Short mmCIF file of C-alpha atoms in Angstrom, two decimals:
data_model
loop_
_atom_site.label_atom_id
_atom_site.label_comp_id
_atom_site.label_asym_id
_atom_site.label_seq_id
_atom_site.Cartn_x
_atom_site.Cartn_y
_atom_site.Cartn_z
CA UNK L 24 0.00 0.00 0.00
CA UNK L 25 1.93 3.67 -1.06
CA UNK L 26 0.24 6.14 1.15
CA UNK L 27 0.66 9.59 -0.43
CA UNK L 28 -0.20 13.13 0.98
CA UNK L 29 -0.16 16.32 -0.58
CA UNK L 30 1.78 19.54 1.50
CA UNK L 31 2.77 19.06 5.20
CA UNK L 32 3.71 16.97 6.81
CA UNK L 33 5.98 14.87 5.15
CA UNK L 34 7.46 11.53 5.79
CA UNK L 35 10.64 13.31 6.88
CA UNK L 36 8.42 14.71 9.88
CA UNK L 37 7.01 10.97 10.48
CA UNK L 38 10.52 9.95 10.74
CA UNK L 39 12.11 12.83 13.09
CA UNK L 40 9.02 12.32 15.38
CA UNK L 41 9.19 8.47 15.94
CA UNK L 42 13.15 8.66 15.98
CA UNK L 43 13.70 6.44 12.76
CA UNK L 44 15.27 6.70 9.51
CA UNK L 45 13.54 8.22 6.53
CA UNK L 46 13.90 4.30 5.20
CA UNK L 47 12.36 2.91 7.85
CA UNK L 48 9.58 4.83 7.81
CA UNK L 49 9.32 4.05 3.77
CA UNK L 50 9.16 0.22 4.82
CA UNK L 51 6.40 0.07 7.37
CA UNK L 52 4.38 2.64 5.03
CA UNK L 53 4.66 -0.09 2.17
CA UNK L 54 4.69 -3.09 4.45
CA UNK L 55 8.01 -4.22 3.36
CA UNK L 56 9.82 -6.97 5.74
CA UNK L 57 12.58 -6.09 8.04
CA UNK L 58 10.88 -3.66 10.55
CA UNK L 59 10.50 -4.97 14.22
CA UNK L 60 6.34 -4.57 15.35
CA UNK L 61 6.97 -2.23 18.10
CA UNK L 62 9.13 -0.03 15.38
CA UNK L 63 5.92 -0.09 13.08
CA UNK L 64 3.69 0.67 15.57
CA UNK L 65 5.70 4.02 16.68
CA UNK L 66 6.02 4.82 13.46
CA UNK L 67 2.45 4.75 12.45
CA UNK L 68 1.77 6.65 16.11
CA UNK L 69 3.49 9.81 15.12
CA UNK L 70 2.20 9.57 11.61
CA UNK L 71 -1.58 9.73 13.00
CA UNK L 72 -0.26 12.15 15.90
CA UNK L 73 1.19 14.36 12.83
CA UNK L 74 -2.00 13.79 10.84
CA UNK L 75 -0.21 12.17 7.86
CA UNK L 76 -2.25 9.31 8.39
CA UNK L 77 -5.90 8.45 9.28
CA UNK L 78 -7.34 6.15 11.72
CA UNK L 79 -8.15 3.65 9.29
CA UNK L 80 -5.37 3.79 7.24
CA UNK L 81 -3.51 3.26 9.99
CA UNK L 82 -5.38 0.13 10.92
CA UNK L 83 -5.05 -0.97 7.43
CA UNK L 84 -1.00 -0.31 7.72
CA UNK L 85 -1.04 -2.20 11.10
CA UNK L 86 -3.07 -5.43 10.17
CA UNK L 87 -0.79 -8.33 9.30
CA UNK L 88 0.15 -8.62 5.32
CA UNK L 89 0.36 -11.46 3.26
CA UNK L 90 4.15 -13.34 3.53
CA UNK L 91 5.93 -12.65 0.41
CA UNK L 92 6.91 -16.02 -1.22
CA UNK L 93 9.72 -17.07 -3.52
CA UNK L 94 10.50 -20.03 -5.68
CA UNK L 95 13.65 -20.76 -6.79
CA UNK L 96 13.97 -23.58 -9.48
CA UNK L 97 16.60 -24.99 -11.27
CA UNK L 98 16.78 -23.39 -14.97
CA UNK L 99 17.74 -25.53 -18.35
CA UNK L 100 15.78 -27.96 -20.26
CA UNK L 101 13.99 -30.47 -18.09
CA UNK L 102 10.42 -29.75 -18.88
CA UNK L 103 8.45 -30.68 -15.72
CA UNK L 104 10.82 -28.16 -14.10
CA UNK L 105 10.10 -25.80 -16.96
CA UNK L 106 5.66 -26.67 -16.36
CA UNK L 107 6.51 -25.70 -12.84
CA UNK L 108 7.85 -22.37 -13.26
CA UNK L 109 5.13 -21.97 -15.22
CA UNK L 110 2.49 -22.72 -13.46
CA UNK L 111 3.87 -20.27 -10.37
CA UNK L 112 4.04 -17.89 -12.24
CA UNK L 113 0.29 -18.47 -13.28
CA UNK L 114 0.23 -18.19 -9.46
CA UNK L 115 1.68 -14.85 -9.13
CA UNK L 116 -0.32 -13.39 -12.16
CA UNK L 117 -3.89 -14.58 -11.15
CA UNK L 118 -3.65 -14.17 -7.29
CA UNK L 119 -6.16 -12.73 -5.18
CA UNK L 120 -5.50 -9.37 -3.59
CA UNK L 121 -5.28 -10.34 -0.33
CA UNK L 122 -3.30 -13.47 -1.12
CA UNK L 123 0.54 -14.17 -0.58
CA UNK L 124 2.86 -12.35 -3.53
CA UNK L 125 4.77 -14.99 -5.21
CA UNK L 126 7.46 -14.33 -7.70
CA UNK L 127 9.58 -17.72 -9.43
CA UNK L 128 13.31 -17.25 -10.48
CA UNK L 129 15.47 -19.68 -12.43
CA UNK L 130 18.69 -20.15 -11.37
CA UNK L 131 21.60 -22.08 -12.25
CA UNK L 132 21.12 -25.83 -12.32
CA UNK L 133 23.18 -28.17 -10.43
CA UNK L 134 25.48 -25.32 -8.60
CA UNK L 135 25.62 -25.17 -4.85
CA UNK L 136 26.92 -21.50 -5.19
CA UNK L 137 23.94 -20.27 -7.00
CA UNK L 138 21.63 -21.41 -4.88
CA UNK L 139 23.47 -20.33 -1.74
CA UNK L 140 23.74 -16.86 -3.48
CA UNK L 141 19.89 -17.15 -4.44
CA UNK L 142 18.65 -17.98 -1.07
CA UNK L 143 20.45 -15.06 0.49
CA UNK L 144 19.45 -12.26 -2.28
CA UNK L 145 15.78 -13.24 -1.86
CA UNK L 146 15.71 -13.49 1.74
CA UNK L 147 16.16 -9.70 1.58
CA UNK L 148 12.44 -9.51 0.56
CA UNK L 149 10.80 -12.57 0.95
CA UNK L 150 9.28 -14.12 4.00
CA UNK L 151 9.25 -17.27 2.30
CA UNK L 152 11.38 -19.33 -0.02
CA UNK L 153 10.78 -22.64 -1.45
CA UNK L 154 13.58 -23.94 -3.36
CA UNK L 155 14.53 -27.31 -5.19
CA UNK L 156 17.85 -28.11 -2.70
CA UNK L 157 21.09 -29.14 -3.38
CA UNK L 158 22.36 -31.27 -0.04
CA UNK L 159 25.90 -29.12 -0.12
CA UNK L 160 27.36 -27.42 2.74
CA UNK L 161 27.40 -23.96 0.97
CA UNK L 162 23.83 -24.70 0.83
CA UNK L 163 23.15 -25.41 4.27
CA UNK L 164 25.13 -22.44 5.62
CA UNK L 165 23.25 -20.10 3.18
CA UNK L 166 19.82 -21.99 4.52
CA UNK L 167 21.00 -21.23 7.85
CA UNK L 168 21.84 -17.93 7.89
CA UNK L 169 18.52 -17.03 6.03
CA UNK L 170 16.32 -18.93 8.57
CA UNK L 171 18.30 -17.52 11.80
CA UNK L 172 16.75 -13.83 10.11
CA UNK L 173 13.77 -15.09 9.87
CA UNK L 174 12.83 -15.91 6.51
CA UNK L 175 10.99 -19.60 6.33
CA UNK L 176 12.24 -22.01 3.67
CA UNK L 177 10.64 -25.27 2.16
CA UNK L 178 12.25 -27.40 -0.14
CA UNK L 179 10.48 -29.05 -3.31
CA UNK L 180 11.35 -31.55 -4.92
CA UNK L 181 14.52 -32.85 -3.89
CA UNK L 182 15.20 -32.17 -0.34
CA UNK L 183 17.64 -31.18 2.07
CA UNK L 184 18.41 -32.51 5.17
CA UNK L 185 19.06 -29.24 7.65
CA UNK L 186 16.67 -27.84 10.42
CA UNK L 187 16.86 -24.61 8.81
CA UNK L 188 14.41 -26.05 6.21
CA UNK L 189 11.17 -26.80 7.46
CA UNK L 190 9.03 -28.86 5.39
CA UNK L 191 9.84 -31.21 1.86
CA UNK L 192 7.19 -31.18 -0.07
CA UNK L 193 7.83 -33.93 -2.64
CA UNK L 194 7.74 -37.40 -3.43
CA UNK L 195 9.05 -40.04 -1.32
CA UNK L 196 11.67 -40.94 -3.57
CA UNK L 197 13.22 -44.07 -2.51
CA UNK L 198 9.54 -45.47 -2.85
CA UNK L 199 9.48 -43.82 -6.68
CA UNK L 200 12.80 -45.35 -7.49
CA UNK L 201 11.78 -48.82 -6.05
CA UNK L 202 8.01 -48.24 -7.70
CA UNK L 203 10.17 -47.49 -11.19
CA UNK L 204 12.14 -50.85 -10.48
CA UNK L 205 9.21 -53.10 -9.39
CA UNK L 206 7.50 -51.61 -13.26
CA UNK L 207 10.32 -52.16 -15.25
CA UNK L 208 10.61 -55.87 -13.74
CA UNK L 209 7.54 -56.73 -14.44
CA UNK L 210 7.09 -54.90 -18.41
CA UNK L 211 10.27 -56.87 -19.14
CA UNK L 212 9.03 -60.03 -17.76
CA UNK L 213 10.96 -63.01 -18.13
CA UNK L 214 13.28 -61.39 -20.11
CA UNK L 215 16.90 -61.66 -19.12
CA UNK L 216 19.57 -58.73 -20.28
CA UNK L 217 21.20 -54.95 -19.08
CA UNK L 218 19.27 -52.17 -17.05
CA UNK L 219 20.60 -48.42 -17.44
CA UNK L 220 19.57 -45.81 -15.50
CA UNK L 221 20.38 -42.01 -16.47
CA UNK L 222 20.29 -38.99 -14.28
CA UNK L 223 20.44 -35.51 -13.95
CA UNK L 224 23.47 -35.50 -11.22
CA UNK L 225 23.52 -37.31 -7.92
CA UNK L 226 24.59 -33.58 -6.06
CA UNK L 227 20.35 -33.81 -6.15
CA UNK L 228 19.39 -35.81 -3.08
CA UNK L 229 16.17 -36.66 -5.52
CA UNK L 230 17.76 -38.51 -8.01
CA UNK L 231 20.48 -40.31 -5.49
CA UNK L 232 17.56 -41.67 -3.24
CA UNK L 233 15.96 -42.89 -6.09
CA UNK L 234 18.84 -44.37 -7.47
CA UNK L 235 19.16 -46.30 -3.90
CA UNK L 236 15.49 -47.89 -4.05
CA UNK L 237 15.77 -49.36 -7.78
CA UNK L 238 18.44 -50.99 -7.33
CA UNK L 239 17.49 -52.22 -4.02
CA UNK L 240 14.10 -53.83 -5.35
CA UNK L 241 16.25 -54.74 -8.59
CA UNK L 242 18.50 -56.72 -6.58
CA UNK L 243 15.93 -57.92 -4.26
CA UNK L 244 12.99 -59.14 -6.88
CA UNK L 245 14.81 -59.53 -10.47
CA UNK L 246 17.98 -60.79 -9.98
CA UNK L 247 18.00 -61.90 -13.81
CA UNK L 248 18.39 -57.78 -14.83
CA UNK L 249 21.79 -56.77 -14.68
CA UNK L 250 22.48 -52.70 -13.78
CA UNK L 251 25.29 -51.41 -16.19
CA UNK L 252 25.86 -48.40 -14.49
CA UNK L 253 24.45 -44.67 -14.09
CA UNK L 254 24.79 -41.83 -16.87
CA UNK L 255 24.57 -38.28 -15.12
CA UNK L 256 22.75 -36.25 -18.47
CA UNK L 257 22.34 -33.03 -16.09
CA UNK L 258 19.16 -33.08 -17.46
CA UNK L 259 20.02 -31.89 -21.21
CA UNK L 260 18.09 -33.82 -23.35
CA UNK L 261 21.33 -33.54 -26.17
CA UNK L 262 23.28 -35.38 -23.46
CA UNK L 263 20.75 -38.10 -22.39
CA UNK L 264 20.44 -38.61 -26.27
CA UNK L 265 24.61 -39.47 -26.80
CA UNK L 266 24.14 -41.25 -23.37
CA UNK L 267 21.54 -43.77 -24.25
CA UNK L 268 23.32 -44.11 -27.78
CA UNK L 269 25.69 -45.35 -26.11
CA UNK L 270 24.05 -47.58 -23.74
CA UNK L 271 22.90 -49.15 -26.45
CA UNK L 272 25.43 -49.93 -29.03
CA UNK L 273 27.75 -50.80 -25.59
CA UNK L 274 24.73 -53.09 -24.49
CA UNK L 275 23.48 -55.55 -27.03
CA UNK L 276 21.14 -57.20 -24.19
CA UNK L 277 19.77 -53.99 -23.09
CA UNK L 278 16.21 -54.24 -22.39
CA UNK L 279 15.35 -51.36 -19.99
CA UNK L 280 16.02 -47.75 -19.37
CA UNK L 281 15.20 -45.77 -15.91
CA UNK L 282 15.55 -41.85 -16.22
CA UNK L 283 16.13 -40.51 -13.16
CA UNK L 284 15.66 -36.77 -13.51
CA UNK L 285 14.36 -34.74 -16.45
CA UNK L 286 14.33 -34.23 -20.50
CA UNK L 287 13.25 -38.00 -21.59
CA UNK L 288 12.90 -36.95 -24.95
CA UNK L 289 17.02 -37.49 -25.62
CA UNK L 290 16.26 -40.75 -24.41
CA UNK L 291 13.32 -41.62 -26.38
CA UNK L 292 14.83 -39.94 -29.86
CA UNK L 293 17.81 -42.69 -29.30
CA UNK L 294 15.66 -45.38 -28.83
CA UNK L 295 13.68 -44.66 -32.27
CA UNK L 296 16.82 -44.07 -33.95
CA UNK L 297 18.27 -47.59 -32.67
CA UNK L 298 14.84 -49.22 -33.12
CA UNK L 299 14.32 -49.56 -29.77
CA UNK L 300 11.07 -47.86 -29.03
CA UNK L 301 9.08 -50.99 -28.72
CA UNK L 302 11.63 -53.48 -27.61
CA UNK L 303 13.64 -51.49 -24.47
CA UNK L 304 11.14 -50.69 -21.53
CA UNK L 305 11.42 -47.11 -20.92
CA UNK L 306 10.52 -45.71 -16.86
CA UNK L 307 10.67 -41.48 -16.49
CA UNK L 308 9.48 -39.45 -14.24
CA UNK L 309 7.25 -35.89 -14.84
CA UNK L 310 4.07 -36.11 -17.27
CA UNK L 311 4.86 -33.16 -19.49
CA UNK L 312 3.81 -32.49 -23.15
CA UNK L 313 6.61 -35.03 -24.34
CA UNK L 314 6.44 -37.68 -21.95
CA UNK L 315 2.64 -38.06 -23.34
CA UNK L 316 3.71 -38.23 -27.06
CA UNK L 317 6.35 -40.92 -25.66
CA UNK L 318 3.80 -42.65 -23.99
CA UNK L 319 0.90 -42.60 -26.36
CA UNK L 320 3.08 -43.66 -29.33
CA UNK L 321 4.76 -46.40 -27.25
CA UNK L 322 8.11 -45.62 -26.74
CA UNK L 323 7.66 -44.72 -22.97
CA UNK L 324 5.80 -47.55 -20.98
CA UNK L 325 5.18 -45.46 -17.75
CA UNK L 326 5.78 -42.00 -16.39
CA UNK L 327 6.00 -41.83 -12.38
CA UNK L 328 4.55 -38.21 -11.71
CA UNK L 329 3.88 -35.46 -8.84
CA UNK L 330 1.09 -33.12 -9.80
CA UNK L 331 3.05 -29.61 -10.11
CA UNK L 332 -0.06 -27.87 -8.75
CA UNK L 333 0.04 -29.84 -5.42
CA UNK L 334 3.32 -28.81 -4.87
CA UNK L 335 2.58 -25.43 -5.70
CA UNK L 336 -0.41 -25.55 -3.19
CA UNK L 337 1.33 -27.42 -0.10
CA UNK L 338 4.74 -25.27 -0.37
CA UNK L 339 2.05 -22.03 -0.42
CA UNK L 340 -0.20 -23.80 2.26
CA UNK L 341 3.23 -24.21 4.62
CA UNK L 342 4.04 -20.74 4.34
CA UNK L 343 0.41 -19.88 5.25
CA UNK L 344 0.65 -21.00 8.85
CA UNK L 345 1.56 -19.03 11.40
CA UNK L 346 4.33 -21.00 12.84
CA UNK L 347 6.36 -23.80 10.98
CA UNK L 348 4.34 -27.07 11.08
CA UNK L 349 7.35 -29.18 12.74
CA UNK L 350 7.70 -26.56 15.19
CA UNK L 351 4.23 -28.45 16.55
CA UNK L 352 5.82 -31.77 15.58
CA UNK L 353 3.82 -32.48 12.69
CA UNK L 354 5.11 -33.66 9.23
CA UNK L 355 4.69 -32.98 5.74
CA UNK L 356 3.69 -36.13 4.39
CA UNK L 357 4.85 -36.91 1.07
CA UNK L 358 2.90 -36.10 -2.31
CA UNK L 359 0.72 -38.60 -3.33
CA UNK L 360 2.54 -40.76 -6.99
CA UNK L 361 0.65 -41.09 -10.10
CA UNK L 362 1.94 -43.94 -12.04
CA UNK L 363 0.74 -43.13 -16.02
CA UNK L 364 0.50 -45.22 -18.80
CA UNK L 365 -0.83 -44.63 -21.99
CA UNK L 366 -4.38 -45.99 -20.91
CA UNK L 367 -4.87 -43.43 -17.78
CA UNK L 368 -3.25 -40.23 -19.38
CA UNK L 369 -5.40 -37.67 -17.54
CA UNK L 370 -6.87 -34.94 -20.33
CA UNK L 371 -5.26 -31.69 -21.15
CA UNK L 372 -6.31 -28.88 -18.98
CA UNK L 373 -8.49 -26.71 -21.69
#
């Protein structure tokens, strides 16, 4: 709210008479962050005192505003990252007045540095930051710092493990990774021959706990599928393409392919290519525009997705209470999975 007055007195009189800087007294008249209550409250005293405000515009000044919310997300090419961003800043643009501001940046992808720096530039403004987490000490510290000044953080996604972050809101991942095992085991059924797995990078703790839970239910139930190894693609769909050539002209007996992370349509252009669309069982995660051409024409056989609007609305819903949720000892339980084949692909949104 910009409160505006014509002739005397000015804002430099509000100041001088509560004992504040001219800055200060800019902040609590547009309910910026960073001002201590009982400094608001003196300043909008001597503003009514001084007659630069009214009664009810000082009420309206007092009242408690909406927390200011950021999302940081990785940039590049994965597209369910990409649908995310998008559908924030859908958030942002069709909000209700007296809803939370949000605002979504892309930063960096796969660089502990840039998220550190993020986290500490938009602390300055937000009350609120939820942010897909890189487990990395310059991470934590950053997370640490910006929570001791009180701005809240949730991590979406991929997680972090650090009390300065107070909620995940994501999948339980090992149970996705051992869900994308137990799926390719059973399309490939008694066939014998190589498993691959690509990722975007392990520095995410979502693709390394994944990792962890198909090959612990590969080991466990299908002991007939051998695992030739893990291709980190960063997510570039140019270098999950040259990674799963590869794969495949190394791995004669390759019969499926598990992509941990993002942009499955490097993957699925090899496998046409090769001739492998129909033959190699093909497990992704995130149903995007690609992944349901890969699916519908058959070269995917199942995409293991979180609905980008629930994590939208239970990273927003955190932020909305007044205190952090496992400050009461509750949890954030994880997202609910949607397993999608070509038979259940939900309609487009018109």
């Amino acid at each position: 709210m910009n409160v505006v007055r014509s002739g005397n007195p000015s804002l430099n009189d509000v100041a001088a008479a509560a004992r504040v800087s001219l800055a200060t007294v800019d902040r609590v008249m547009n309910r910026r962050k960073g001002v201590k209550a009982r400094t608001v409250e003196r300043v909008l005293a001597a503003a009514v005192d001084l007659g630069y405000l009214s009664e009810e515009e000082r009420d309206l000044l007092s009242a408690p505003r909406p927390a200011h919310i950021a999302f940081l997300l990785p940039m590049g090419g994965n597209p369910y990252l990409k649908l995310l961003g998008e559908k924030v800043r859908d958030v942002a643009e069709t909000g209700r007045r007296d809803a939370s501001p949000v605002r979504c940046f892309f930063i960096e992808s796969f660089n502990a540095a840039a998220i550190a720096a993020a986290l500490r530039l938009h602390s300055k403004w937000a009350d609120g930051i939820a942010f897909m987490a890189i487990d990395h000490p310059l991470v934590r510290e950053a997370a640490e710092e910006v929570s001791a000044a009180g701005t809240r953080l949730v991590t979406i996604v991929s997680d972090m493990i650090h009390p300065a972050r107070e909620a995940y809101v994501g999948l339980d991942n090992h149970a996705a990774g051992r869900t994308a095992a137990y799926l390719l085991g059973r399309f490939c059924g008694s066939r014998e021959g190589s498993v691959a797995l690509v990722a975007g990078s392990r520095t995410y703790r979502t693709h390394s706990e994944r990792e962890l839970g198909f090959l612990g239910l590969l080991e466990e139930t299908y002991p007939r599928l051998r695992v030739v190894g893990m291709r980190e693609g960063h997510d570039d769909r140019n270098e999950n393409y040259r990674h799963t050539l590869s794969l495949i002209d190394q791995n004669p007996d390759l019969v499926g392919i598990y992509n941990v992370g993002g942009s499955s349509d490097g993957i699925a252009r090899a496998l046409r290519e090769r001739g492998k669309g129909d033959s190699v069982v093909f497990i992704g995660h995130g149903l995007t525009a690609d992944t349901r051409r890969f699916l519908i024409e058959g070269t995917m056989d199942a995409v293991i997705n979180s609905d980008p609007d629930q994590v939208i609305a239970r990273a927003l819903e955190q932020f909305s209470t007044s205190a952090p949720m496992n400050a009461a000892g509750l949890a954030c339980p994880p997202l609910s999975m949607e397993i999608i084949f070509r038979e259940n692909i939900p309609l487009l949104a018109k």
